[in-house]
Amino acid sequence: MAALPFTAFNFGVEIVPEGASSPLVSAAFSECDGLEMGMDVKTIREGGSNDRQVRLAGPATFGQLTLKRGMTQASFELWKWMGDSIADPSLRAQAEVVLYAADGSTERARIVLQRCLPVKLKAPALNAKDGAVAVEELQLAYECFTVKPGR
C-alpha cells in the first residue's frame, strides 16, 4: 500500500505551560510555519590535500515557529502567557503541532516542541473599511523537537 502524503490544511496546535495540567490553548490556527531543524557544518582543509575537504557535523539549529489565527476570546490566554513570560523569563511550555488526515480527526503525526518561549505576539491590524477577520500572530522559540507517528 502506498503511503499517502500529509495534507497541509488539517492541523491543530496545543500549548501546555510547564506545571499546567491542561493546554493553555488548543486551537485551530490558520497558519503554522517554522518547523525546521538543521546542522551547522564545519569545513576543514587539510594541508597538502587539494582534492578534498573534511566536513564535520556541528551543533543542531532549530527554527522559530510562527502561528496565525483569527483573534477570539481565547486569545486573552495567549496575551496573559506572553505577559507572564516577560515577568518571569524562565517560564517555558511544550507545544505540539498535530497533523490530521483528510477526515479531520485521525491523527497522522505529532510534532512535539520542547521548552517553548513566546518571543512575539502581534495584535491584528485594525481597519474599519476592510471588514476582514482580525488575525493575530504568535512566534515561539523552541529548543528542539521530535516527530511522532499518529496514534
Coordinates of C-alpha atoms in Angstrom, one line a residue:
M1 CA 0.0 0.0 0.0
A2 CA 1.4 3.4 -1.0
A3 CA 1.8 6.0 1.7
L4 CA -0.5 9.0 1.3
P5 CA 1.1 12.4 1.6
F6 CA 0.1 14.6 4.6
T7 CA -2.2 17.5 3.9
A8 CA -1.1 21.0 5.0
F9 CA -4.6 22.2 5.9
N10 CA -5.7 19.8 8.7
F11 CA -3.7 20.6 11.8
G12 CA -4.1 21.7 15.4
V13 CA -1.8 23.3 18.0
E14 CA -1.7 22.5 21.7
I15 CA 0.4 24.7 24.1
V16 CA 0.9 23.5 27.6
P17 CA 2.9 25.7 30.0
E18 CA 5.2 23.8 32.4
G19 CA 3.3 22.7 35.5
A20 CA -0.1 23.0 33.9
S21 CA -2.4 20.0 33.6
S22 CA -4.3 21.2 30.5
P23 CA -3.4 23.1 27.4
L24 CA -3.2 26.9 27.6
V25 CA -4.6 26.8 24.1
S26 CA -5.8 24.0 21.9
A27 CA -6.6 25.8 18.8
A28 CA -7.0 25.6 15.1
F29 CA -4.5 28.1 13.8
S30 CA -4.9 29.1 10.1
E31 CA -1.1 29.1 9.5
C32 CA 1.9 27.3 11.1
D33 CA 5.4 27.9 9.7
G34 CA 8.9 27.4 11.1
L35 CA 9.1 23.7 11.9
E36 CA 12.7 23.2 10.8
M37 CA 16.0 21.8 12.0
G38 CA 19.4 22.0 10.5
M39 CA 23.0 21.3 11.4
D40 CA 26.0 23.7 11.2
V41 CA 28.8 22.0 9.2
K42 CA 32.4 22.8 9.9
T43 CA 34.8 22.6 6.9
I44 CA 38.4 21.7 7.5
R45 CA 41.1 21.9 4.8
E46 CA 44.0 19.5 5.3
G47 CA 47.4 20.8 4.2
G48 CA 48.6 19.2 1.0
S49 CA 45.2 17.6 0.3
N50 CA 43.9 19.8 -2.5
D51 CA 41.4 17.3 -3.9
R52 CA 39.1 17.2 -0.8
Q53 CA 37.8 19.0 2.3
V54 CA 36.7 17.4 5.6
R55 CA 33.2 18.1 6.8
L56 CA 32.4 17.8 10.5
A57 CA 28.9 17.9 12.0
G58 CA 28.4 20.9 14.2
P59 CA 25.6 21.8 16.5
A60 CA 21.9 21.4 15.6
T61 CA 19.9 24.6 14.9
F62 CA 16.1 25.0 15.1
G63 CA 13.7 27.5 13.6
Q64 CA 11.2 29.7 15.1
L65 CA 7.5 28.8 14.9
T66 CA 5.1 31.3 13.6
L67 CA 1.3 30.8 14.2
K68 CA -1.5 32.9 12.9
R69 CA -5.2 32.8 13.7
G70 CA -8.3 34.9 14.0
M71 CA -8.5 36.7 17.3
T72 CA -11.1 35.3 19.7
Q73 CA -11.9 35.4 23.5
A74 CA -9.5 32.6 23.9
S75 CA -6.7 34.9 22.6
F76 CA -6.5 36.6 26.0
E77 CA -4.9 33.4 27.4
L78 CA -2.0 33.9 24.9
W79 CA -1.6 37.5 25.9
K80 CA -1.6 36.5 29.6
W81 CA 1.0 33.8 28.9
M82 CA 3.2 36.4 27.0
G83 CA 2.9 38.8 29.9
D84 CA 3.8 36.1 32.4
S85 CA 6.8 35.1 30.3
I86 CA 8.0 38.7 30.2
A87 CA 7.7 38.9 34.0
D88 CA 9.4 35.5 34.5
P89 CA 11.7 34.7 31.6
S90 CA 12.4 31.2 33.0
L91 CA 8.8 30.1 32.1
R92 CA 8.6 27.5 29.3
A93 CA 5.9 25.5 27.6
Q94 CA 5.6 22.4 25.4
A95 CA 3.8 22.9 22.1
E96 CA 2.5 20.1 19.9
V97 CA 1.5 20.5 16.3
V98 CA -0.9 17.7 15.4
L99 CA -1.3 16.7 11.7
Y100 CA -4.7 15.2 10.9
A101 CA -5.9 13.1 7.9
A102 CA -8.4 14.5 5.4
D103 CA -11.2 13.3 7.7
G104 CA -10.1 16.0 10.3
S105 CA -10.0 13.6 13.2
T106 CA -7.5 10.8 12.5
E107 CA -4.1 11.8 13.9
R108 CA -1.3 11.2 11.3
A109 CA 1.6 12.7 13.1
R110 CA 2.5 14.8 16.1
I111 CA 5.4 17.3 16.3
V112 CA 6.5 17.9 19.9
L113 CA 8.4 21.2 20.5
Q114 CA 10.3 21.3 23.8
R115 CA 10.9 24.3 26.1
C116 CA 9.0 26.9 24.0
L117 CA 9.2 30.6 24.8
P118 CA 6.9 33.1 23.3
V119 CA 9.1 35.8 21.6
K120 CA 6.4 37.8 19.8
L121 CA 2.7 38.3 20.0
K122 CA 1.3 40.7 17.4
A123 CA -2.1 42.2 17.6
P124 CA -4.1 42.3 14.3
A125 CA -4.1 45.4 12.2
L126 CA -7.4 47.2 12.7
N127 CA -9.1 48.9 9.7
A128 CA -12.8 49.8 9.7
K129 CA -13.0 49.9 6.0
D130 CA -11.6 46.4 5.4
G131 CA -14.2 44.2 7.0
A132 CA -11.6 41.4 7.4
V133 CA -11.1 39.0 10.2
A134 CA -8.7 40.3 12.9
V135 CA -5.7 37.9 12.7
E136 CA -3.1 37.7 15.4
E137 CA 0.4 36.3 15.2
L138 CA 2.4 34.3 17.8
Q139 CA 6.1 33.5 17.4
L140 CA 7.6 30.7 19.6
A141 CA 11.3 29.9 20.0
Y142 CA 11.9 26.2 20.8
E143 CA 14.9 24.3 21.9
C144 CA 14.3 21.1 20.0
F145 CA 11.5 19.0 18.5
T146 CA 10.6 15.3 17.8
V147 CA 8.2 13.9 15.3
K148 CA 5.9 11.0 16.4
P149 CA 3.8 8.9 14.1
G150 CA 0.0 9.1 14.6
R151 CA -1.8 7.3 17.4

